[in-house]
Coordinates of C-alpha atoms and ligand atoms in Angstrom, one line a residue:
M1 CA -5.9 26.5 31.4
Y2 CA -4.9 23.8 29.2
P3 CA -3.0 24.7 26.0
Q4 CA -5.5 25.4 23.4
V5 CA -4.6 24.2 20.0
L6 CA -7.7 23.9 17.8
F7 CA -9.6 26.9 19.7
K8 CA -6.6 29.0 19.9
N9 CA -8.3 31.7 17.3
R10 CA -11.4 30.7 18.5
K11 CA -13.7 33.9 19.2
P12 CA -17.1 34.3 20.8
D13 CA -19.0 36.0 18.1
R14 CA -17.5 35.6 14.7
I15 CA -15.3 33.4 12.7
T16 CA -11.3 33.8 12.3
T17 CA -10.3 35.8 9.1
I18 CA -7.6 34.5 6.8
E19 CA -5.3 37.4 7.8
E20 CA -5.9 36.5 11.5
Y21 CA -5.3 32.8 10.9
Q22 CA -1.5 33.9 9.4
Q23 CA -0.9 36.2 11.9
N24 CA -1.0 33.1 14.2
G25 CA 1.2 30.9 12.2
G26 CA -1.9 29.5 9.9
Y27 CA -0.5 28.4 6.4
E28 CA 3.1 28.2 7.8
A29 CA 2.6 24.2 8.3
L30 CA 1.7 23.9 4.5
A31 CA 4.5 26.4 3.6
Q32 CA 7.2 24.1 5.3
V33 CA 5.8 21.0 3.9
L34 CA 5.4 22.1 0.4
K35 CA 9.1 23.0 0.5
N36 CA 10.8 20.5 2.3
K37 CA 9.1 17.6 3.0
S38 CA 8.2 14.3 1.0
V39 CA 4.5 12.9 0.8
K40 CA 6.4 10.1 2.6
Q41 CA 7.8 12.3 5.5
V42 CA 4.4 13.7 5.9
K43 CA 2.5 10.6 6.4
Q44 CA 5.5 9.3 9.0
V45 CA 5.0 12.4 11.4
I46 CA 1.2 11.9 11.5
N47 CA 1.6 8.4 12.2
D48 CA 4.7 9.1 14.7
A49 CA 1.7 11.4 16.2
V50 CA -0.8 8.6 16.8
L51 CA -3.3 10.9 15.6
L52 CA -6.4 8.5 16.0
G53 CA -9.6 9.7 14.1
R54 CA -12.0 11.9 15.9
G55 CA -15.1 11.3 14.0
G56 CA -16.1 8.2 16.7
A57 CA -14.0 5.1 15.4
A58 CA -10.7 6.3 16.7
F59 CA -8.9 4.8 13.4
P60 CA -5.0 6.1 13.3
S61 CA -5.0 8.8 10.7
G62 CA -1.5 8.0 9.8
V63 CA -2.4 4.2 8.6
K64 CA -5.0 5.2 6.7
L65 CA -2.7 7.8 4.7
E66 CA -0.1 5.0 4.3
T67 CA -3.0 2.5 2.9
V68 CA -2.9 4.6 -0.4
A69 CA -0.2 2.8 -2.0
E70 CA 2.5 4.6 -4.0
N71 CA 2.1 3.3 -7.2
A72 CA -2.2 3.6 -6.7
P73 CA -3.6 5.4 -9.8
F74 CA -4.6 9.0 -10.1
P75 CA -6.8 10.9 -9.6
R76 CA -6.8 10.5 -5.8
Y77 CA -9.4 12.0 -3.6
L78 CA -9.8 13.5 -0.1
V79 CA -13.1 13.9 1.6
C80 CA -13.5 15.5 4.8
N81 CA -16.5 13.8 6.8
A82 CA -18.5 16.6 7.9
D83 CA -21.8 14.9 8.2
E84 CA -22.2 15.2 12.1
M85 CA -25.3 13.8 12.7
E86 CA -24.8 11.9 15.9
P87 CA -27.3 13.1 18.4
G88 CA -25.6 15.6 20.9
T89 CA -22.2 16.2 18.8
F90 CA -21.6 19.4 17.6
K91 CA -18.0 19.9 18.0
D92 CA -17.3 20.0 14.1
R93 CA -20.0 22.8 13.6
V94 CA -18.0 24.8 16.2
L95 CA -14.9 24.3 14.9
I96 CA -15.8 25.4 11.4
H97 CA -17.5 28.4 12.7
A98 CA -14.3 29.1 14.7
D99 CA -11.9 28.6 12.4
P100 CA -12.4 27.6 8.8
H101 CA -8.9 27.6 7.6
Q102 CA -7.5 25.6 10.1
L103 CA -9.8 22.9 8.1
I104 CA -8.5 24.4 4.8
E105 CA -5.4 24.1 5.3
G106 CA -5.7 20.4 7.4
M107 CA -7.2 19.3 4.2
I108 CA -4.5 20.7 1.7
L109 CA -1.8 18.9 4.0
A110 CA -3.8 15.4 4.0
G111 CA -4.3 15.8 0.3
Y112 CA -0.7 16.3 -0.4
A113 CA 0.4 13.1 2.0
V114 CA -1.4 11.1 -0.9
L115 CA -0.9 13.6 -3.3
A116 CA -4.9 13.5 -3.8
E117 CA -6.1 15.8 -6.7
K118 CA -9.1 16.8 -5.1
G119 CA -11.1 17.5 -1.5
I120 CA -14.7 17.2 -1.2
I121 CA -16.0 18.6 2.0
F122 CA -19.2 16.3 2.9
I123 CA -21.4 18.2 5.0
R124 CA -24.7 17.9 6.9
P125 CA -27.6 19.9 5.2
E126 CA -28.8 21.4 8.5
Y127 CA -24.9 23.0 8.6
E128 CA -25.8 25.7 5.8
N129 CA -24.3 28.4 7.6
A130 CA -20.9 26.4 7.9
A131 CA -21.2 25.2 4.2
R132 CA -21.4 28.8 3.0
I133 CA -18.2 30.0 5.0
L134 CA -16.6 27.2 3.8
E135 CA -17.5 28.0 0.1
R136 CA -16.6 31.8 0.8
E137 CA -13.1 31.3 2.7
I138 CA -12.2 28.2 0.0
D139 CA -12.2 31.2 -2.6
I140 CA -10.4 33.3 -0.5
A141 CA -7.6 30.8 0.4
K142 CA -7.6 30.3 -3.7
Q143 CA -7.0 33.6 -4.2
A144 CA -4.4 33.7 -1.8
G145 CA -2.5 31.1 -3.4
F146 CA -3.2 28.3 -1.2
L147 CA -5.4 26.4 -3.2
G148 CA -5.5 25.7 -7.0
S149 CA -2.6 25.0 -9.4
N150 CA 1.0 24.8 -8.5
I151 CA 0.6 25.7 -5.0
M152 CA 3.2 28.3 -3.6
G153 CA 5.4 26.9 -6.7
S154 CA 5.7 23.5 -5.4
G155 CA 4.0 22.0 -8.2
Y156 CA 1.1 20.3 -6.1
S157 CA -2.2 20.9 -7.3
F158 CA -5.3 20.5 -5.3
N159 CA -8.9 21.9 -5.2
L160 CA -11.8 21.7 -2.8
D161 CA -15.4 22.0 -3.0
V162 CA -18.3 21.8 -0.3
H163 CA -21.1 19.0 -0.9
R164 CA -24.3 19.2 1.0
S165 CA -25.6 15.7 2.3
G166 CA -28.9 14.7 1.6
G167 CA -29.7 14.4 5.4
R168 CA -29.4 10.8 6.4
Y169 CA -27.3 9.7 9.6
I170 CA -26.1 6.7 7.3
C171 CA -24.5 9.3 5.2
G172 CA -21.8 9.6 7.6
E173 CA -20.5 6.1 7.3
V174 CA -17.6 6.1 5.0
T175 CA -18.6 3.8 2.1
A176 CA -22.0 4.8 2.4
Q177 CA -20.8 8.7 2.2
L178 CA -18.9 7.7 -1.0
N179 CA -22.3 6.2 -3.0
A180 CA -24.1 9.2 -2.0
L181 CA -21.1 11.4 -3.6
M182 CA -21.6 9.3 -6.5
G183 CA -25.4 9.7 -6.5
K184 CA -26.2 6.7 -5.6
R185 CA -28.6 5.1 -2.7
P186 CA -26.1 5.6 0.5
N187 CA -26.3 2.4 1.6
P188 CA -22.9 1.0 3.5
K189 CA -20.6 -1.5 1.5
Q190 CA -18.6 -4.3 3.2
P191 CA -14.7 -3.9 2.3
P192 CA -12.6 -5.1 0.5
P193 CA -12.0 -3.1 -1.5
Y194 CA -11.2 -0.3 0.9
P195 CA -11.9 3.2 -0.1
T196 CA -8.5 3.5 -0.1
E197 CA -7.7 1.5 -3.0
K198 CA -11.2 2.1 -4.6
G199 CA -13.6 5.1 -3.4
L200 CA -14.7 7.6 -5.4
W201 CA -15.3 6.8 -8.9
D202 CA -13.1 3.3 -8.2
Q203 CA -10.3 5.8 -7.3
P204 CA -8.2 5.9 -4.1
T205 CA -10.2 7.7 -1.6
V206 CA -9.2 8.9 2.1
I207 CA -11.9 10.3 4.5
Q208 CA -11.2 12.0 7.4
N209 CA -13.3 13.5 10.1
V210 CA -13.2 17.7 10.4
E211 CA -11.5 17.7 14.1
T212 CA -9.0 15.1 12.6
L213 CA -8.1 17.3 9.6
C214 CA -7.7 20.2 11.9
C215 CA -5.1 18.6 13.9
I216 CA -2.8 17.8 10.9
P217 CA -1.1 21.5 10.4
H218 CA -0.5 21.6 14.0
I219 CA 1.3 18.4 14.1
M220 CA 3.2 19.3 10.8
K221 CA 4.3 22.5 12.4
N222 CA 5.4 21.4 16.1
G223 CA 6.1 17.7 15.6
A224 CA 5.0 14.5 16.6
D225 CA 6.4 14.3 20.2
W226 CA 4.8 17.8 21.0
F227 CA 1.7 16.2 19.9
K228 CA 1.7 13.3 22.0
N229 CA 2.7 15.6 25.5
L230 CA -0.3 17.3 25.0
A231 CA -2.3 14.2 26.3
L232 CA -2.2 13.7 29.9
T233 CA -2.4 9.7 29.7
K234 CA 0.2 7.4 28.6
G235 CA -0.2 6.1 25.2
A236 CA -2.8 8.9 24.3
A237 CA -1.8 12.1 21.9
G238 CA -3.4 15.6 21.5
T239 CA -6.2 17.5 22.7
K240 CA -9.9 16.5 22.3
I241 CA -12.8 18.9 21.4
F242 CA -15.3 17.4 24.4
G243 CA -19.1 18.7 23.6
I244 CA -21.2 18.7 26.7
S245 CA -24.7 18.9 27.0
G246 CA -27.7 17.5 29.3
K247 CA -27.8 18.8 33.0
V248 CA -24.7 20.8 33.6
N249 CA -24.5 24.4 33.9
K250 CA -22.1 25.5 31.0
P251 CA -23.1 23.4 28.1
G252 CA -20.6 23.8 25.3
C253 CA -17.4 22.6 23.6
Y254 CA -14.3 22.6 25.0
E255 CA -10.9 22.0 24.3
L256 CA -9.3 19.6 26.6
P257 CA -6.1 17.1 26.8
L258 CA -7.1 13.5 26.2
G259 CA -7.0 11.6 29.6
V260 CA -8.4 14.8 31.4
R261 CA -10.9 13.2 33.9
L262 CA -14.6 12.9 33.5
S263 CA -15.2 14.6 36.8
E264 CA -13.0 17.7 36.0
I265 CA -14.9 18.2 32.6
I266 CA -17.9 18.3 34.5
E267 CA -17.2 20.1 37.7
K268 CA -14.6 22.6 36.5
H269 CA -15.4 23.1 32.6
A270 CA -19.0 22.8 32.3
G271 CA -19.6 24.6 35.4
G272 CA -20.9 21.4 37.7
M273 CA -24.4 20.2 37.4
T274 CA -27.4 22.1 37.8
A275 CA -28.9 23.4 40.7
G276 CA -30.6 20.4 42.5
S277 CA -29.1 17.9 40.2
E278 CA -27.0 14.9 41.2
F279 CA -24.9 13.4 38.7
K280 CA -26.5 9.6 37.5
A281 CA -25.1 8.6 34.3
C282 CA -23.7 9.8 31.0
L283 CA -23.3 8.8 27.6
P284 CA -19.5 9.7 26.9
G285 CA -19.1 9.9 23.3
G286 CA -22.4 10.7 21.4
A287 CA -25.9 8.5 21.3
S288 CA -23.9 5.2 20.2
T289 CA -22.1 4.9 22.9
R290 CA -22.6 3.3 26.4
F291 CA -23.8 4.7 29.7
L292 CA -20.9 5.4 32.2
T293 CA -22.2 5.2 35.7
K294 CA -21.4 6.7 38.9
E295 CA -18.6 4.3 39.4
F296 CA -16.8 5.8 36.4
Y297 CA -17.1 9.2 37.2
N298 CA -13.4 9.6 37.8
I299 CA -12.5 7.7 34.6
E300 CA -9.6 9.6 32.3
M301 CA -11.2 10.3 29.2
D302 CA -9.0 9.1 26.4
F303 CA -9.6 6.1 23.9
Q304 CA -7.9 3.6 25.3
T305 CA -9.0 3.9 28.9
L306 CA -12.5 3.9 28.0
K307 CA -12.0 0.8 25.7
N308 CA -10.3 -0.8 28.6
A309 CA -13.3 -0.1 30.8
G310 CA -15.7 -1.9 28.0
H311 CA -16.6 1.7 26.9
R312 CA -16.3 4.0 23.8
L313 CA -14.9 7.5 23.8
G314 CA -16.9 8.0 20.3
T315 CA -17.2 11.6 19.2
A316 CA -16.5 12.9 23.0
A317 CA -20.0 14.4 23.2
I318 CA -21.0 14.0 26.5
M319 CA -24.6 14.0 27.3
V320 CA -25.3 14.2 31.3
F321 CA -28.5 12.9 33.0
D322 CA -29.4 13.7 36.5
H323 CA -31.0 11.5 39.4
K324 CA -34.7 12.7 38.1
T325 CA -33.8 11.3 34.5
C326 CA -35.8 8.5 33.5
M327 CA -33.1 6.1 31.8
V328 CA -35.6 4.0 29.7
G329 CA -37.2 7.3 28.5
A330 CA -33.6 8.6 28.0
T331 CA -32.8 5.3 26.1
L332 CA -36.2 5.0 23.7
N333 CA -35.7 8.7 23.1
L334 CA -32.3 7.5 21.4
M335 CA -33.9 4.5 19.8
E336 CA -36.3 6.3 18.4
F337 CA -34.0 8.4 16.5
F338 CA -31.8 4.9 15.4
A339 CA -34.9 3.6 14.4
R340 CA -36.0 6.2 11.9
E341 CA -32.4 6.4 10.2
S342 CA -31.8 3.0 9.9
C343 CA -30.9 2.7 6.3
G344 CA -33.1 -0.2 5.9
W345 CA -30.6 -2.3 3.9
C346 CA -30.2 -5.1 6.3
T347 CA -33.1 -7.1 8.3
P348 CA -31.4 -7.4 11.6
C349 CA -31.1 -3.4 11.7
R350 CA -34.4 -2.5 9.9
E351 CA -36.7 -4.5 12.0
G352 CA -34.7 -4.8 15.3
T353 CA -34.2 -1.2 15.6
Q354 CA -38.1 -0.8 15.7
Y355 CA -39.1 -3.8 17.6
I356 CA -36.3 -2.6 20.4
K357 CA -38.3 0.8 19.7
D358 CA -41.5 -0.4 20.6
L359 CA -40.6 -2.9 23.4
L360 CA -39.0 0.2 25.1
W361 CA -42.4 2.3 24.3
R362 CA -44.3 -0.2 25.9
I363 CA -41.8 -0.5 29.1
E364 CA -41.9 3.1 29.5
N365 CA -45.8 3.5 28.9
G366 CA -46.9 0.9 31.8
Q367 CA -47.4 -1.7 29.1
G368 CA -44.2 -3.8 29.8
E369 CA -43.7 -7.4 30.8
E370 CA -41.0 -9.0 32.8
S371 CA -40.0 -11.2 29.7
F372 CA -39.2 -8.0 27.3
I373 CA -35.9 -8.0 29.5
P374 CA -34.3 -11.3 27.9
L375 CA -36.1 -10.4 24.8
L376 CA -34.2 -7.1 24.8
K377 CA -30.9 -8.9 25.2
K378 CA -31.5 -11.2 22.6
I379 CA -32.5 -8.7 19.7
C380 CA -29.9 -6.6 20.8
K381 CA -27.4 -9.6 20.5
Y382 CA -28.6 -10.3 16.8
L383 CA -28.1 -6.5 15.8
W384 CA -24.3 -7.2 16.3
N385 CA -25.0 -9.5 13.5
A386 CA -26.1 -6.5 11.0
Y387 CA -24.2 -5.4 8.3
C388 CA -22.8 -2.2 9.1
A389 CA -21.5 -0.7 12.9
F390 CA -24.8 1.6 13.0
A391 CA -26.9 -1.5 14.4
P392 CA -23.9 -2.2 17.3
G393 CA -23.9 1.3 17.8
A394 CA -27.9 1.7 18.1
V395 CA -27.9 -1.1 20.7
S396 CA -24.9 0.4 23.0
P397 CA -27.5 2.6 25.0
V398 CA -30.1 -0.2 25.1
E399 CA -27.1 -2.9 26.5
S400 CA -26.0 -0.4 28.9
L401 CA -29.5 0.4 29.9
L402 CA -30.4 -3.4 30.9
T403 CA -26.6 -3.4 32.5
Y404 CA -26.6 -0.8 34.8
F405 CA -30.3 0.3 35.2
E406 CA -32.1 -2.9 34.8
D407 CA -33.5 -2.2 38.4
E408 CA -35.2 1.0 37.0
V409 CA -36.4 -1.0 34.0
M410 CA -38.2 -3.6 36.1
E411 CA -40.0 -0.6 38.4
H412 CA -41.6 0.5 35.3
I413 CA -42.7 -3.2 34.5
E414 CA -43.7 -3.7 38.3
Q415 CA -45.7 -0.4 38.9
K416 CA -47.0 -0.3 35.2
K417 CA -46.0 3.5 34.8
C418 CA -43.1 5.3 34.5
P419 CA -42.0 6.0 38.2
F420 CA -40.5 9.2 36.9
K421 CA -43.7 10.5 36.0
T422 CA -46.0 12.1 38.6
Ligands
SF4_501 S1 -26.7 -2.3 9.9 FE1 -28.7 -0.8 9.4 S2 -27.6 1.0 8.9 FE2 -26.1 -0.9 8.6 S3 -26.5 -1.4 6.3 FE3 -28.0 -2.8 7.9 S4 -30.0 -1.5 7.8 FE4 -28.2 -0.1 6.8

């Protein structure tokens, strides 16, 4: 059994109350920090801990906090990105349901690190239960003196609000999310200026993912070295919530050290492949990552190892496919999502995602031609020139389909039908 950090208070059937959270050391980090640590020291500890953003981009959290200059104008904002819309990813919802005060404390600490006056939790509209839990627990934290004016007599004041997203995938992208919060069309914006310089209403704004923020109280309480030592591989730091779905016996969310092997996640924690199923491939980190095939079955699951192998850990939402899964059909399913969710701002993505979806549909339905393969590869390349990271993410499964499963695509074309359908 590995140490449980983010899930240490998790219960099978209900949320952790503020009393239970405090009995297990909750809000101690906040008390210590507000009493003994300057904002500079807090940022230093988070930096030393090498906390990488858990929302998919893996950007160093400490670096993000440090980019809010000391002399930056006030007010400053902290936004928690809880707009979890990546297909297959559900870890943030589970975290909020399990232990909402962990997130609230993480937000107050991150807010203090940049002297933000207000925090906003931007949440997916389908997560209405989670939003209500957070609103209720924010009130409770306020009554307990952890939020509001002059927190614990420190002179620092911070308030939290919950904001429901309009429900489009692109609202999870940082700059689009800021536009959405300001009531504008939520299309992405290329920096500079970066949100940490000019974000919400042109004020310095830090955006962090739910899981990233939940790590912060533990780092502040136990130190950077402790956090780094939680990981199994050199250079990685901390635990990770792996959400696993698909052809396994025990789908769900598991907190495991970064660097744990994929084979161990599937066989030990997720209960192995379902009866009669053989591992064929998985998406390691949500719909916008590349398929990992059998040759990667023993890979160490951390950000750097996957990057070195030409892959991405993303949100660590593992979708497992077995030998009976049609990879063309699975990829088509993902492309239907991406084509629908393209924000439509730029032509390569707006037109390209539709075009790829149509070609895959024709291949899957027996209307494919050999020329579609080079055509698909070409369009995928064009999508790397789209305005934001949505398009390269959308083509990741398609490109890896053509890399690892070109034979299967050809079978569809030659047989003029899906070979997996009887
Ligand atoms: S790449 Fe797609 S999501 Fe991003 S701006 Fe262009 S159309 Fe919108």
